[in-house]
């Protein structure tokens, strides 16, 4: 390869790095700020009493080199001592559970819906998915806005099987379907977890 071709190749690589590195660096900084902002505990009013939840861990959802959202998980009480894995124990725990996400990039509502729907389909059998379909549609239809970097989305699973969705502090859905809630938690705590699930329990 002659010197002119080498210079052209180096220039091309430099252009790519100029495009990619600022976004990546900003993502890293954003993760540090947002994940650092997750509280260690929560207090939630439920059945006329205040219930305390503590953080079990936090992680970041990544896709290729992109960071999609930072998330923390909270649990009321300790996981069941059932001899199962800690991940299964958390899913089966009878206490209130919460996932708090902070988006690290702008996304359309359809991107979020498609991602969640794909994850649910990979977890549930066709029969289970069909049974949950009406409530899945209700849940997905509530996610109709595009999100901006820094927006917060909360999923809260109550002991009676109700799953509450909160976007930017406002409730967008409230669905009583324990099977759907369990399937949603399996996205992050199941064997096919889309994140580093070990990081979600490293504070237990």
XYZ file of C-alpha atoms in Angstrom:
204
model
C 0.000 0.000 0.000
C 1.512 3.353 -1.043
C 1.690 6.394 1.215
C -1.308 8.150 -0.379
C -3.553 5.141 0.234
C -2.342 4.942 3.831
C -3.196 8.606 4.389
C -6.670 8.133 2.892
C -7.299 5.096 5.155
C -6.172 6.977 8.262
C -8.387 9.921 7.355
C -11.393 7.609 6.987
C -10.735 6.029 10.385
C -10.381 9.455 11.968
C -13.744 10.548 10.548
C -15.423 7.467 11.996
C -13.873 8.066 15.412
C -14.919 11.713 15.368
C -18.531 10.587 14.857
C -18.557 7.710 17.341
C -16.373 8.751 20.243
C -18.285 11.852 21.417
C -21.542 9.886 21.533
C -19.905 7.003 23.350
C -18.128 9.273 25.824
C -21.342 11.161 26.479
C -23.069 7.839 27.073
C -20.444 6.814 29.613
C -20.726 10.125 31.438
C -24.485 9.878 31.360
C -24.411 6.402 32.893
C -22.239 7.613 35.745
C -24.545 10.548 36.479
C -27.817 8.664 36.135
C -26.899 5.382 37.799
C -25.285 7.348 40.584
C -28.593 9.145 41.062
C -30.490 5.934 41.881
C -31.533 5.952 45.525
C -30.536 3.148 47.865
C -34.100 2.703 49.131
C -37.710 3.624 48.371
C -40.804 4.156 50.511
C -44.130 3.353 48.865
C -47.659 3.701 50.217
C -49.578 0.440 49.810
C -52.756 -0.707 51.587
C -52.712 2.316 53.907
C -49.168 1.699 55.100
C -45.705 2.752 54.019
C -43.565 -0.057 52.695
C -39.770 0.084 52.410
C -37.848 -1.276 49.423
C -34.085 -1.451 49.090
C -31.966 -1.510 45.996
C -30.709 -4.965 44.984
C -28.418 -3.686 42.229
C -28.146 -1.662 39.041
C -26.867 -2.133 35.518
C -26.997 -0.759 31.972
C -28.807 -2.137 28.946
C -26.393 -2.165 26.015
C -26.841 -3.007 22.373
C -23.625 -3.243 20.381
C -21.644 -0.130 21.435
C -24.793 1.814 22.340
C -26.122 2.271 25.865
C -29.927 2.245 25.910
C -30.872 2.782 29.561
C -29.511 2.565 33.100
C -31.699 0.622 35.528
C -31.938 -0.177 39.223
C -34.046 -2.863 40.888
C -35.720 -2.567 44.292
C -37.259 -5.226 46.512
C -39.343 -5.233 49.669
C -37.913 -7.706 52.184
C -35.454 -10.457 51.371
C -35.837 -12.972 48.516
C -37.551 -16.220 49.445
C -35.278 -18.870 50.946
C -36.606 -21.519 48.602
C -33.432 -23.207 47.467
C -33.907 -21.681 44.018
C -31.507 -19.273 42.376
C -31.536 -15.717 43.663
C -33.036 -14.623 40.347
C -35.998 -16.983 40.619
C -36.353 -16.088 44.288
C -36.676 -12.405 43.430
C -39.315 -13.102 40.774
C -41.291 -15.275 43.208
C -40.863 -12.907 46.165
C -44.191 -11.728 47.604
C -42.937 -8.223 48.358
C -43.310 -5.116 46.225
C -40.761 -4.962 43.412
C -39.706 -2.013 41.289
C -37.561 -1.426 38.244
C -36.479 2.161 37.618
C -35.011 3.003 34.213
C -33.343 6.178 33.027
C -32.994 6.373 29.254
C -29.525 7.167 27.954
C -30.593 8.062 24.430
C -33.644 9.301 22.530
C -35.988 6.512 21.414
C -39.336 6.385 19.653
C -42.334 4.785 21.317
C -42.402 2.144 18.574
C -38.770 1.199 19.254
C -39.578 0.596 22.929
C -42.749 -1.358 22.151
C -41.012 -3.528 19.560
C -38.133 -4.298 21.919
C -40.424 -5.259 24.827
C -42.719 -7.281 22.581
C -39.774 -9.189 21.113
C -38.448 -9.946 24.619
C -41.848 -11.170 25.816
C -42.260 -13.418 22.776
C -38.850 -14.976 23.423
C -39.858 -15.760 27.016
C -43.463 -16.901 26.754
C -44.818 -19.798 24.743
C -47.311 -18.986 21.984
C -50.140 -20.202 24.226
C -49.083 -18.065 27.206
C -48.526 -15.047 25.000
C -51.996 -15.452 23.470
C -53.601 -15.588 26.933
C -51.755 -12.437 28.009
C -52.323 -10.674 24.675
C -55.158 -8.322 25.780
C -53.147 -7.043 28.759
C -49.938 -6.926 26.714
C -51.775 -4.713 24.228
C -53.010 -2.462 27.044
C -49.488 -2.174 28.408
C -47.939 -1.495 24.989
C -50.604 1.009 23.939
C -49.795 3.103 27.009
C -46.242 3.541 25.696
C -47.210 5.998 22.982
C -44.703 8.811 23.474
C -41.128 9.072 22.285
C -38.604 9.279 25.115
C -35.736 11.690 25.522
C -32.377 11.002 27.102
C -32.739 11.417 30.857
C -36.452 10.434 30.968
C -37.472 8.014 33.732
C -39.707 4.946 33.364
C -40.822 2.870 36.359
C -42.376 -0.602 36.544
C -43.819 -1.518 39.947
C -45.162 -4.984 40.768
C -47.509 -5.206 43.749
C -48.230 -8.336 45.855
C -51.760 -8.662 44.406
C -50.307 -9.140 40.914
C -50.892 -5.599 39.689
C -48.177 -3.994 37.576
C -48.050 -0.210 37.503
C -46.207 1.742 34.808
C -45.046 5.282 35.525
C -43.460 7.606 32.982
C -41.914 10.869 34.147
C -43.841 10.661 37.425
C -47.269 10.026 35.870
C -49.063 6.686 35.844
C -49.674 5.415 32.316
C -51.010 1.912 33.049
C -52.261 -0.160 35.980
C -52.843 -3.792 35.013
C -53.689 -6.677 37.317
C -52.047 -9.674 35.686
C -49.416 -11.499 37.726
C -48.403 -13.622 34.742
C -47.619 -10.521 32.693
C -45.675 -8.963 35.580
C -43.716 -12.187 36.063
C -42.917 -12.307 32.351
C -41.761 -8.692 32.393
C -39.411 -9.346 35.323
C -38.076 -12.403 33.509
C -36.798 -10.086 30.753
C -34.154 -8.879 33.227
C -33.916 -11.741 35.764
C -34.481 -14.780 33.544
C -31.896 -16.986 31.861
C -32.251 -14.935 28.664
C -31.738 -11.654 30.500
C -31.077 -8.672 28.226
C -28.696 -7.172 30.821
C -25.956 -8.308 33.186
C -28.387 -9.764 35.723
C -25.617 -10.475 38.242
C -25.230 -6.715 38.627
C -28.921 -6.499 39.570
C -28.365 -8.597 42.711
C -24.870 -7.552 43.762
C -26.189 -5.422 46.651
C -28.104 -8.217 48.324
